[in-house]
PDB file of C-alpha atoms in Angstrom:
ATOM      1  CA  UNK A  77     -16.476  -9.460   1.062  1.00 96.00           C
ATOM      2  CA  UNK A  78     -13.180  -9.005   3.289  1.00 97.00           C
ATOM      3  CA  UNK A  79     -10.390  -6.679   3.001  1.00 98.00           C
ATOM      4  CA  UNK A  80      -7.177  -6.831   4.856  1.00 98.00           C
ATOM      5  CA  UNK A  81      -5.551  -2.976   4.305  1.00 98.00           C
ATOM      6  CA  UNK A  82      -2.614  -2.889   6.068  1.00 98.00           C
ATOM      7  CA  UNK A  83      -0.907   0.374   7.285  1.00 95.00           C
ATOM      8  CA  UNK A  84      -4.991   1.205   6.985  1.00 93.00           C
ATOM      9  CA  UNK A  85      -4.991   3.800  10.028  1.00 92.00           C
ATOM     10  CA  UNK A  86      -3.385   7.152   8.444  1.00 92.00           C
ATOM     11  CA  UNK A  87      -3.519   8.522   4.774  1.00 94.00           C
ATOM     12  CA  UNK A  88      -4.044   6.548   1.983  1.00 96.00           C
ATOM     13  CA  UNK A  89      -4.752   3.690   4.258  1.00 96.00           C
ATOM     14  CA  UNK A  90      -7.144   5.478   6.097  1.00 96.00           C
ATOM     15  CA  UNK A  91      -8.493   6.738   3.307  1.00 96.00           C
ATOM     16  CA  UNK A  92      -9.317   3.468   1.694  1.00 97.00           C
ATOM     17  CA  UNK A  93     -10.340   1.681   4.806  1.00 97.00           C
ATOM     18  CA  UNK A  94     -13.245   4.301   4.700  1.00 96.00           C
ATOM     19  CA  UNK A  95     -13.998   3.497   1.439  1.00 97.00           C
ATOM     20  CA  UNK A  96     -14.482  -0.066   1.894  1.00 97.00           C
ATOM     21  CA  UNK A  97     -16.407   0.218   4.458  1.00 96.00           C
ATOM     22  CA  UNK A  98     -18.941   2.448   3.020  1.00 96.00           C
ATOM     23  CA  UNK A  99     -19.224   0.059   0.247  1.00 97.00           C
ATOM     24  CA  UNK A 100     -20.378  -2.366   2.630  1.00 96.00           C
ATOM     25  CA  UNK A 101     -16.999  -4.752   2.985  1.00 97.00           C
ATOM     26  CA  UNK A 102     -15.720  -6.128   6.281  1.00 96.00           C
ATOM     27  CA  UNK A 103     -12.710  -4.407   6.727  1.00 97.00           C
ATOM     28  CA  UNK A 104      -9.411  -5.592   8.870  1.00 97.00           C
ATOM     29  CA  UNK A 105      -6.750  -2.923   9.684  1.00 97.00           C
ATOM     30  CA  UNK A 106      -3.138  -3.612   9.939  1.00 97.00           C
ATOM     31  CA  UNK A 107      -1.508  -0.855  12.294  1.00 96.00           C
ATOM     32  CA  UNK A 108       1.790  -0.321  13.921  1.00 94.00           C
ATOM     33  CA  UNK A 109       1.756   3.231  15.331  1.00 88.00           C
ATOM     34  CA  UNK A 110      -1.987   5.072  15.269  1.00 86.00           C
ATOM     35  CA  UNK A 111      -4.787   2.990  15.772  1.00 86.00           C
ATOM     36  CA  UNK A 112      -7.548   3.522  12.826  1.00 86.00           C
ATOM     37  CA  UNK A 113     -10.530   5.608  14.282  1.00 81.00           C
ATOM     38  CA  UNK A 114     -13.315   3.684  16.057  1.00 76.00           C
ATOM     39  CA  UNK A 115     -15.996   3.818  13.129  1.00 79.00           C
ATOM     40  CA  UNK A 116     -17.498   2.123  10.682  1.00 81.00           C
ATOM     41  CA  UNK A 117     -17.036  -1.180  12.235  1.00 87.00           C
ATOM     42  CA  UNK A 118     -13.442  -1.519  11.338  1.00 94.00           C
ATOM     43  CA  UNK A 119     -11.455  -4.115  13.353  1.00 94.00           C
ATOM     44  CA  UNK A 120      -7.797  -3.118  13.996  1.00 95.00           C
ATOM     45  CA  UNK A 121      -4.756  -5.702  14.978  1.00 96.00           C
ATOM     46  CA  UNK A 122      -1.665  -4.355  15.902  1.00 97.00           C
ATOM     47  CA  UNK A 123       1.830  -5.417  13.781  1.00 97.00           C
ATOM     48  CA  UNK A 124       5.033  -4.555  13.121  1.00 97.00           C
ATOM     49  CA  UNK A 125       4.642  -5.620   9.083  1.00 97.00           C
ATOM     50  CA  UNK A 126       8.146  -5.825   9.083  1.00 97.00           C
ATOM     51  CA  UNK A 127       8.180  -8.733  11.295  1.00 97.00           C
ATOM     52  CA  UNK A 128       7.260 -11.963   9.635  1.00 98.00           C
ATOM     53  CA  UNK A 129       6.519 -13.752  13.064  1.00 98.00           C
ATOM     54  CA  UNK A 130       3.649 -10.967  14.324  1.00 98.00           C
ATOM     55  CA  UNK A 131       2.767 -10.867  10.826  1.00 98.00           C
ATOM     56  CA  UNK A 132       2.351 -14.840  10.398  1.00 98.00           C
ATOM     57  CA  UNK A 133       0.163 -14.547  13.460  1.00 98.00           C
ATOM     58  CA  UNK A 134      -2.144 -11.469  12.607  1.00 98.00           C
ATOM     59  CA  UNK A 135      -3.342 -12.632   9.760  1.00 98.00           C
ATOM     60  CA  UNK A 136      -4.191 -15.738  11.584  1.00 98.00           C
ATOM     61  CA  UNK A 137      -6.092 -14.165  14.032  1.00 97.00           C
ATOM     62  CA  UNK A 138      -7.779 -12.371  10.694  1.00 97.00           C
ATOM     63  CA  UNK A 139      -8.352 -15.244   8.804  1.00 97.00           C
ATOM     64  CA  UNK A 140      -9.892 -17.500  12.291  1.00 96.00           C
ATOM     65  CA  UNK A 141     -12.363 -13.985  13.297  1.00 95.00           C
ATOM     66  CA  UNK A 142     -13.424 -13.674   9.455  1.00 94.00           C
ATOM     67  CA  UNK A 143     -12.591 -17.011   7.400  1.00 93.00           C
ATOM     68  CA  UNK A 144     -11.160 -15.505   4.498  1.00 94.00           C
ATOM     69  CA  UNK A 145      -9.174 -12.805   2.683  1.00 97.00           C
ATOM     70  CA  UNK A 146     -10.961 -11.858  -0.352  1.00 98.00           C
ATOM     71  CA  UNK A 147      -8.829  -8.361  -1.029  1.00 98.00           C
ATOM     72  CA  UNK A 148      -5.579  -7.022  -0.029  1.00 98.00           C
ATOM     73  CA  UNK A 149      -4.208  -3.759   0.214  1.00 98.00           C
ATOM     74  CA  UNK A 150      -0.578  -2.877   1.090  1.00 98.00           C
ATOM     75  CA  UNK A 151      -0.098   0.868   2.226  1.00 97.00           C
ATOM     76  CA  UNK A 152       2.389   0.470   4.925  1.00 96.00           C
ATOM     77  CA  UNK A 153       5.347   2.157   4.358  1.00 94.00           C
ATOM     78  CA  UNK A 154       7.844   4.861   5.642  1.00 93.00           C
ATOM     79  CA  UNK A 155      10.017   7.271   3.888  1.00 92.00           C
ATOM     80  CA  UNK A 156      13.225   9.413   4.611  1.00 92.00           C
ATOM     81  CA  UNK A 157      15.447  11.550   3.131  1.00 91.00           C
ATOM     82  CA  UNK A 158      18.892  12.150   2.698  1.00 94.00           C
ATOM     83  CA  UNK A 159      21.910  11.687   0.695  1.00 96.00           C
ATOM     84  CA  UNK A 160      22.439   8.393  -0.439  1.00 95.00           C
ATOM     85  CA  UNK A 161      25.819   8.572   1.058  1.00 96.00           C
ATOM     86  CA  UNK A 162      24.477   9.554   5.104  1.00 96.00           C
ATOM     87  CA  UNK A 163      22.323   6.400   5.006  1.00 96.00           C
ATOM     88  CA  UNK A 164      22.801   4.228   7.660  1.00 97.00           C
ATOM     89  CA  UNK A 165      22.884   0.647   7.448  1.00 97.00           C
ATOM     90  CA  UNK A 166      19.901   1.362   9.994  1.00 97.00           C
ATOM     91  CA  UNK A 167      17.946   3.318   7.462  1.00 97.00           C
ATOM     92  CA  UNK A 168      18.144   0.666   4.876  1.00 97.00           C
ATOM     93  CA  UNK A 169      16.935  -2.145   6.738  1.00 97.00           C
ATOM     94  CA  UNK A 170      14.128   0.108   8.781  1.00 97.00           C
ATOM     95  CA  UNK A 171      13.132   1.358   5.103  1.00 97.00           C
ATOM     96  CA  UNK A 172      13.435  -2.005   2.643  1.00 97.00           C
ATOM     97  CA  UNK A 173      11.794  -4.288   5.759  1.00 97.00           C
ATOM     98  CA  UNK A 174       8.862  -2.282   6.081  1.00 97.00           C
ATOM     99  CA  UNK A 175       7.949  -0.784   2.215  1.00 98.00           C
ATOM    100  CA  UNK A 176       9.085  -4.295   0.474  1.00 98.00           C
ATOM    101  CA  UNK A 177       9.881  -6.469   3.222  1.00 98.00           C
ATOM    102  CA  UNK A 178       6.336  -6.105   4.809  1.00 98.00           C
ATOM    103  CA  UNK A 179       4.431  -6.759   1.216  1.00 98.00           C
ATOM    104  CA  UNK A 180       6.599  -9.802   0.834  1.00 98.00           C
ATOM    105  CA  UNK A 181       5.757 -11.236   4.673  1.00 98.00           C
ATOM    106  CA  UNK A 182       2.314 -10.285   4.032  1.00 98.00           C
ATOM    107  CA  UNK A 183       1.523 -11.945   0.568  1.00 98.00           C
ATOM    108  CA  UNK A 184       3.095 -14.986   1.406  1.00 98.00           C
ATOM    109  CA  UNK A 185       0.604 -15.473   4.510  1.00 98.00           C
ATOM    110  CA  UNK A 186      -2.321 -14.234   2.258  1.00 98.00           C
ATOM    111  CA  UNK A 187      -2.023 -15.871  -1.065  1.00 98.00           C
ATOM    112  CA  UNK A 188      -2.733 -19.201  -0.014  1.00 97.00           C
ATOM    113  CA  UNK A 189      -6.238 -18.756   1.196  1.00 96.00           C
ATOM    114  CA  UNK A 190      -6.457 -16.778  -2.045  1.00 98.00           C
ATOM    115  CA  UNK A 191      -5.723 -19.799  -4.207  1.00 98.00           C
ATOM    116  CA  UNK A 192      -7.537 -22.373  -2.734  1.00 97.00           C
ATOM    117  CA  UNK A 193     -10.632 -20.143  -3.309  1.00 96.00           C
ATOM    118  CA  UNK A 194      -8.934 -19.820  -6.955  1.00 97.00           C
ATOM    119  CA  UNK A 195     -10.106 -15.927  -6.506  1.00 97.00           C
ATOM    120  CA  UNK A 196      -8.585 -12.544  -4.901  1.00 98.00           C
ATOM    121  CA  UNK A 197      -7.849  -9.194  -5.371  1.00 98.00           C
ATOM    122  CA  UNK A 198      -3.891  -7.592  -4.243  1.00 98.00           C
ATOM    123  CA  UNK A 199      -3.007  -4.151  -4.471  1.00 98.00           C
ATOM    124  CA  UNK A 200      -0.168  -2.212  -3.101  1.00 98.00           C
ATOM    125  CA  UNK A 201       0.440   1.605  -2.898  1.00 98.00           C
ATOM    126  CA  UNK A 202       3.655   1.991  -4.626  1.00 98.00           C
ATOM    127  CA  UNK A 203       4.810   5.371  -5.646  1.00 96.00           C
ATOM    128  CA  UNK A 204       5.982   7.226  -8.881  1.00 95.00           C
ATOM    129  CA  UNK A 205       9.231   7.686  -6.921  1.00 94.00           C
ATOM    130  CA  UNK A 206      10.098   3.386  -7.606  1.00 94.00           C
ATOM    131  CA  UNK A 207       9.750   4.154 -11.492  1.00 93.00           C
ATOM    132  CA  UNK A 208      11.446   7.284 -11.987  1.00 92.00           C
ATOM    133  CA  UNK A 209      13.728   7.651  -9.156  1.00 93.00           C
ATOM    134  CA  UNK A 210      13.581  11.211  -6.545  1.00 92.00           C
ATOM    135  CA  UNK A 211      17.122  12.700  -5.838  1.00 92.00           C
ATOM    136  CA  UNK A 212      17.675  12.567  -1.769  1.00 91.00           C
ATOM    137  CA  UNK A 213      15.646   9.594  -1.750  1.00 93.00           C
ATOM    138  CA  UNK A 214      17.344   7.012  -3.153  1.00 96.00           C
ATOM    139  CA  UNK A 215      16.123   4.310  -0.217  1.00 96.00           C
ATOM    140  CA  UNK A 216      12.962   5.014  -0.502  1.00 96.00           C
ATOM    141  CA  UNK A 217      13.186   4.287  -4.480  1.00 97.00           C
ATOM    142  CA  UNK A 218      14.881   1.508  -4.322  1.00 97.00           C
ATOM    143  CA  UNK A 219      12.266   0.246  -2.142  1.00 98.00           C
ATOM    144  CA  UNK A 220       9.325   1.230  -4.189  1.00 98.00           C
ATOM    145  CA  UNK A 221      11.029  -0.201  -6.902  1.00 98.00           C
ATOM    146  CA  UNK A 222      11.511  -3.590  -5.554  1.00 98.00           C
ATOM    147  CA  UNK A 223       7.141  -3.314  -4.921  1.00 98.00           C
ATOM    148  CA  UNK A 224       7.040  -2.862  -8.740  1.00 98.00           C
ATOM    149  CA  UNK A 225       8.417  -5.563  -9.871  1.00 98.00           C
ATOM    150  CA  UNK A 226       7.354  -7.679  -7.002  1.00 98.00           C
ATOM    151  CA  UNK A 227       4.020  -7.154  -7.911  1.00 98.00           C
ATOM    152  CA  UNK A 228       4.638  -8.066 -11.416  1.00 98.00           C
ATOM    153  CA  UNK A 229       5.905 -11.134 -10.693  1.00 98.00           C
ATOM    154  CA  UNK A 230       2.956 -12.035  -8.545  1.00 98.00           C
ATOM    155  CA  UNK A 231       0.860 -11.222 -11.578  1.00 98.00           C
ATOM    156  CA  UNK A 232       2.055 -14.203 -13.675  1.00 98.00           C
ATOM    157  CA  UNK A 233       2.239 -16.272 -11.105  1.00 98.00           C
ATOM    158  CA  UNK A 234      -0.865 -15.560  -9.410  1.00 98.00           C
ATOM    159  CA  UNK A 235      -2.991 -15.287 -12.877  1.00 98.00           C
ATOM    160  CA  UNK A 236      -3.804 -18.629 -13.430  1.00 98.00           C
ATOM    161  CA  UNK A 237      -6.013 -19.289  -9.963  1.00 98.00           C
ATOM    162  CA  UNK A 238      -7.634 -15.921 -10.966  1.00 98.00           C
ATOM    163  CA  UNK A 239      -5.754 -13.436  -8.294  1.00 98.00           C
ATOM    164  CA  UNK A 240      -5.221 -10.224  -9.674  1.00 98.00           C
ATOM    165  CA  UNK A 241      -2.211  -8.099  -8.448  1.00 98.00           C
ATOM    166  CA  UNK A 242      -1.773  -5.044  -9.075  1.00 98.00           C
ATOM    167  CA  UNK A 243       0.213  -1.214  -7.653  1.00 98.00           C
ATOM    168  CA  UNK A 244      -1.497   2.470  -7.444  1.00 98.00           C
ATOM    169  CA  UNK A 245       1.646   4.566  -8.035  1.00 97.00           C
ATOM    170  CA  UNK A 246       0.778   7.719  -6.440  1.00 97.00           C
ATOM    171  CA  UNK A 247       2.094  11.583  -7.216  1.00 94.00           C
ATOM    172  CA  UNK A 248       2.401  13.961  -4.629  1.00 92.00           C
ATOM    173  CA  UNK A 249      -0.399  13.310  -2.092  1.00 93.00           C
ATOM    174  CA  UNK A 250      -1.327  15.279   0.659  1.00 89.00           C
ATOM    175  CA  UNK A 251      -0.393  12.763   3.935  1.00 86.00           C
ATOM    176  CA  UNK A 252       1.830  13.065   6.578  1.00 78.00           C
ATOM    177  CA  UNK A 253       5.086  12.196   4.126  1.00 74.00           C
ATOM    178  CA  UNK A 254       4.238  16.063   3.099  1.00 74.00           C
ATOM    179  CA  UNK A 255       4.903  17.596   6.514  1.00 75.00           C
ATOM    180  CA  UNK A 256       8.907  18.540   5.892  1.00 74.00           C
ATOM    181  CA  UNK A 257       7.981  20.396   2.609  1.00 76.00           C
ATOM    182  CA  UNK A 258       7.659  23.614   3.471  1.00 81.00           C
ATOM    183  CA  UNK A 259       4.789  26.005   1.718  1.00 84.00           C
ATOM    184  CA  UNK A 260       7.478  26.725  -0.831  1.00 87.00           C
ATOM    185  CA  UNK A 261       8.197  23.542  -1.529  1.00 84.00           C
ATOM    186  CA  UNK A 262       4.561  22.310  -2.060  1.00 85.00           C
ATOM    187  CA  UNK A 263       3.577  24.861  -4.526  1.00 90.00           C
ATOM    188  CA  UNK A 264       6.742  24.203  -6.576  1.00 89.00           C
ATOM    189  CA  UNK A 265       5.478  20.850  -6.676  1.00 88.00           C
ATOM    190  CA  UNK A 266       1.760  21.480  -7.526  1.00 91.00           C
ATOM    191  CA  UNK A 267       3.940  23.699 -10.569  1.00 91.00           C
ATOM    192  CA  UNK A 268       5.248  20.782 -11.958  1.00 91.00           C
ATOM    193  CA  UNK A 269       2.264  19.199 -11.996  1.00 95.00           C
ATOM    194  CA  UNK A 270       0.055  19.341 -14.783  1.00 95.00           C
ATOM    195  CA  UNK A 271      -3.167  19.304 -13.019  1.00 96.00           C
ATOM    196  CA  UNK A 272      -1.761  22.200 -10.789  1.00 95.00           C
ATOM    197  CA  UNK A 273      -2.615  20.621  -7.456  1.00 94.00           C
ATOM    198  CA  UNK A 274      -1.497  18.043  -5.194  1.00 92.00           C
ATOM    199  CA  UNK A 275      -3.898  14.959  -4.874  1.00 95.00           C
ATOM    200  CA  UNK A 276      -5.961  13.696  -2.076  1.00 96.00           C
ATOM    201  CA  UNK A 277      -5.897  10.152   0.181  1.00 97.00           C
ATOM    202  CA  UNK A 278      -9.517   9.813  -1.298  1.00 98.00           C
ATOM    203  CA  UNK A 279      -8.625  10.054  -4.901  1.00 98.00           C
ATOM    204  CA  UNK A 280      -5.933   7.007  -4.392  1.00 98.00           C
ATOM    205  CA  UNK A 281      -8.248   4.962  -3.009  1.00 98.00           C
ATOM    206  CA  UNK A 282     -10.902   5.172  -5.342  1.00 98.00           C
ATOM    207  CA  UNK A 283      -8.622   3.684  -7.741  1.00 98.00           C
ATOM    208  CA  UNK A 284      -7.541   0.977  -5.147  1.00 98.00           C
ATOM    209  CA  UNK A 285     -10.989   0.570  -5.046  1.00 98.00           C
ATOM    210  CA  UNK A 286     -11.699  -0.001  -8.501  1.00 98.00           C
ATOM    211  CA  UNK A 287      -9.196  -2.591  -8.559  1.00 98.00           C
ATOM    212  CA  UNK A 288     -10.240  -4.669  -6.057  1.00 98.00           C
ATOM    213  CA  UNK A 289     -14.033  -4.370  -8.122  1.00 97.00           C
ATOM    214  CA  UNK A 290     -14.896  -6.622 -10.633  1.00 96.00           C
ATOM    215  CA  UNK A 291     -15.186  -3.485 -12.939  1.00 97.00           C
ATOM    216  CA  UNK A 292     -11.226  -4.149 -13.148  1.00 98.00           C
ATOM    217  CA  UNK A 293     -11.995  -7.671 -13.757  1.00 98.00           C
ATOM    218  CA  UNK A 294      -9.373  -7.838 -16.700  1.00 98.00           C
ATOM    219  CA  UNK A 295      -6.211  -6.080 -14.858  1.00 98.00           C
ATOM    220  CA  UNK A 296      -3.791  -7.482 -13.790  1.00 98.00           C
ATOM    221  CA  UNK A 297       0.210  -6.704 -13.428  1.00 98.00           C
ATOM    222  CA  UNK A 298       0.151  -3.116 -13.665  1.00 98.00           C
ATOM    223  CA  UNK A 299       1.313  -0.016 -12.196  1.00 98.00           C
ATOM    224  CA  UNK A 300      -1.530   2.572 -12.235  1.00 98.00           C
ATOM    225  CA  UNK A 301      -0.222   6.107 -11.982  1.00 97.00           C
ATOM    226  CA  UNK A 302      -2.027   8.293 -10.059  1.00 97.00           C
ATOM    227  CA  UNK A 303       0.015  11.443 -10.123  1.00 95.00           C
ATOM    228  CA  UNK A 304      -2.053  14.499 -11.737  1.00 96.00           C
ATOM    229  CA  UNK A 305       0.501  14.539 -14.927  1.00 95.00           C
ATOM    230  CA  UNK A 306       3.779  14.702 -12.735  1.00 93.00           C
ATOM    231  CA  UNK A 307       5.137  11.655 -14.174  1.00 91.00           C
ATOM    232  CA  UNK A 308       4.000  11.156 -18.084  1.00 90.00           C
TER     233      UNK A 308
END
C-alpha cells in the first residue's frame, strides 16, 4: 500500500508519515520548507502545494517511482493571526492557496488513479477552527471551512467508485502553530478543555490512520473531531 501525505515533514504530518511507515506502507512526502527526517524509508519531493504546475508534476514523478496512490493525506497548511481588518490581500491568497487551494490542486491530480482502480482512501487535517470559527483568525477559518465542505462534496461524488473522503478536525495540538501562545495562554486553553490537556501529533494520526484502514471501511463524508472536548 502507498500513501502520499503531503505537508508530511513537521507535526501532524510528521507524525503520520511515521505511522505509516511502521505499519509497513510505502510512504511519499510532500514538503515545501523542512525536509522529513531520513528514516524509515520515506521518499520526500519538494512542492510548493499551492502551485498547481509543481504539484501536477510531483505527483507524477510519485505515481511513475510507485504506480499508484492508494491513500491520501492533506496536512499542509499555514496559519496567522490578526484582525480580520489588517489582512492583506497577501495574507488571503498565501493562506486560502495553500490550506484549500493546495487540497483542491492535489485531489484533482490524485483522484483519477483512484477511480480507475475504483478504490482509495482521502483524508485531510482540517481543524475545529473551520466549524466553529476562532476570533483573530478569521482567514484561517474561512479556509478550514472551505476543506469541510470540500471534502463533503468529494464524498458523494467520490462514493460510488468506492473512494472514501474524509477530515480529522483537530483541537489544540501541540505543533509549531503553538509557538506564539505563551505559557499563559496554553494552560488557559488546556482549561477549556475537557480532557485538561492539549493533544499530541501522534494522537491525530492514529485517527488518520484508522481512516485510511479498512476498519473505517463504512466512513465516508465526515468531519472527525479530535479536540479533547473543546468543541462539543
Amino acid at each position: 500500500m502507498h500513501v502520499l501525505i503531503a505537508g508530511g515533514s513537521r507535526g501532524i504530518g510528521l507524525a503520520c508519515s511515521r505511522l505509516y511507515a511502521t505499519k509497513g506502507w510505502d510512504v511519499s512526502v510532500i514538503y515545501n520548507n523542512t525536509p522529513v527526517p531520513d528514516e524509515y524509508g520515506i521518499c520526500s519531493y519538494k512542492c510548493d502545494v499551492s502551485d498547481p504546475d509543481q504539484v501536477k508534476a510531483t505527483v507524477k514523478a510519485i505515481t511513475d517511482k510507485n504506480g499508484t496512490i492508494d491513500s491520501l493525506v492533506y496536512c499542509s497548511g499555514i496559519a496567522l493571526t490578526g484582525l480580520a481588518t489588517d489582512f492583506t490581500t497577501d495574507n488571503y491568497r498565501k493562506i486560502i492557496d495553500t490550506n484549500f487551494g493546495g487540497l483542491f490542486f492535489i485531489t484533482h491530480e490524485v483522484i483519477p488513479y483512484m477511480v480507475r482502480n475504483h478504490k482509495g482512501t482521502i483524508t485531510a487535517i482540517s481543524s475545529m477552527w473551520g466549524q466553529t470559527g476562532a476570533s483573530c483568525e478569521s482567514l484561517y477559518s474561512a479556509s478550514k471551512g472551505a476543506v469541510d465542505a470540500y471534502i463533503k462534496s468529494l464524498a458523494k461524488e467520490l462514493g460510488p467508485s468506492d473512494i472514501r473522503v474524509n477530515a480529522v478536525s483537530p483541537g489544540v495540538v501541540d505543533t509549531d502553530m503553538m509557538k506564539e501562545y505563551t505559557d499563559e495562554d496554553k494552560e488557559a486553553l488546556k482549561d477549556e478543555t475537557p480532557l485538561g490537556k492539549i493533544g499530541t501529533p501522534e494522537e491525530i494520526a492514529n485517527v488518520v490512520y484508522y481512516l485510511s484502514s479498512d476498519s473505517s471501511s463504512f466512513i465516508t463524508g465526515q468531519i472527525i473531531g479530535v479536540n479533547g472536548g473543546f468543541l462539543i
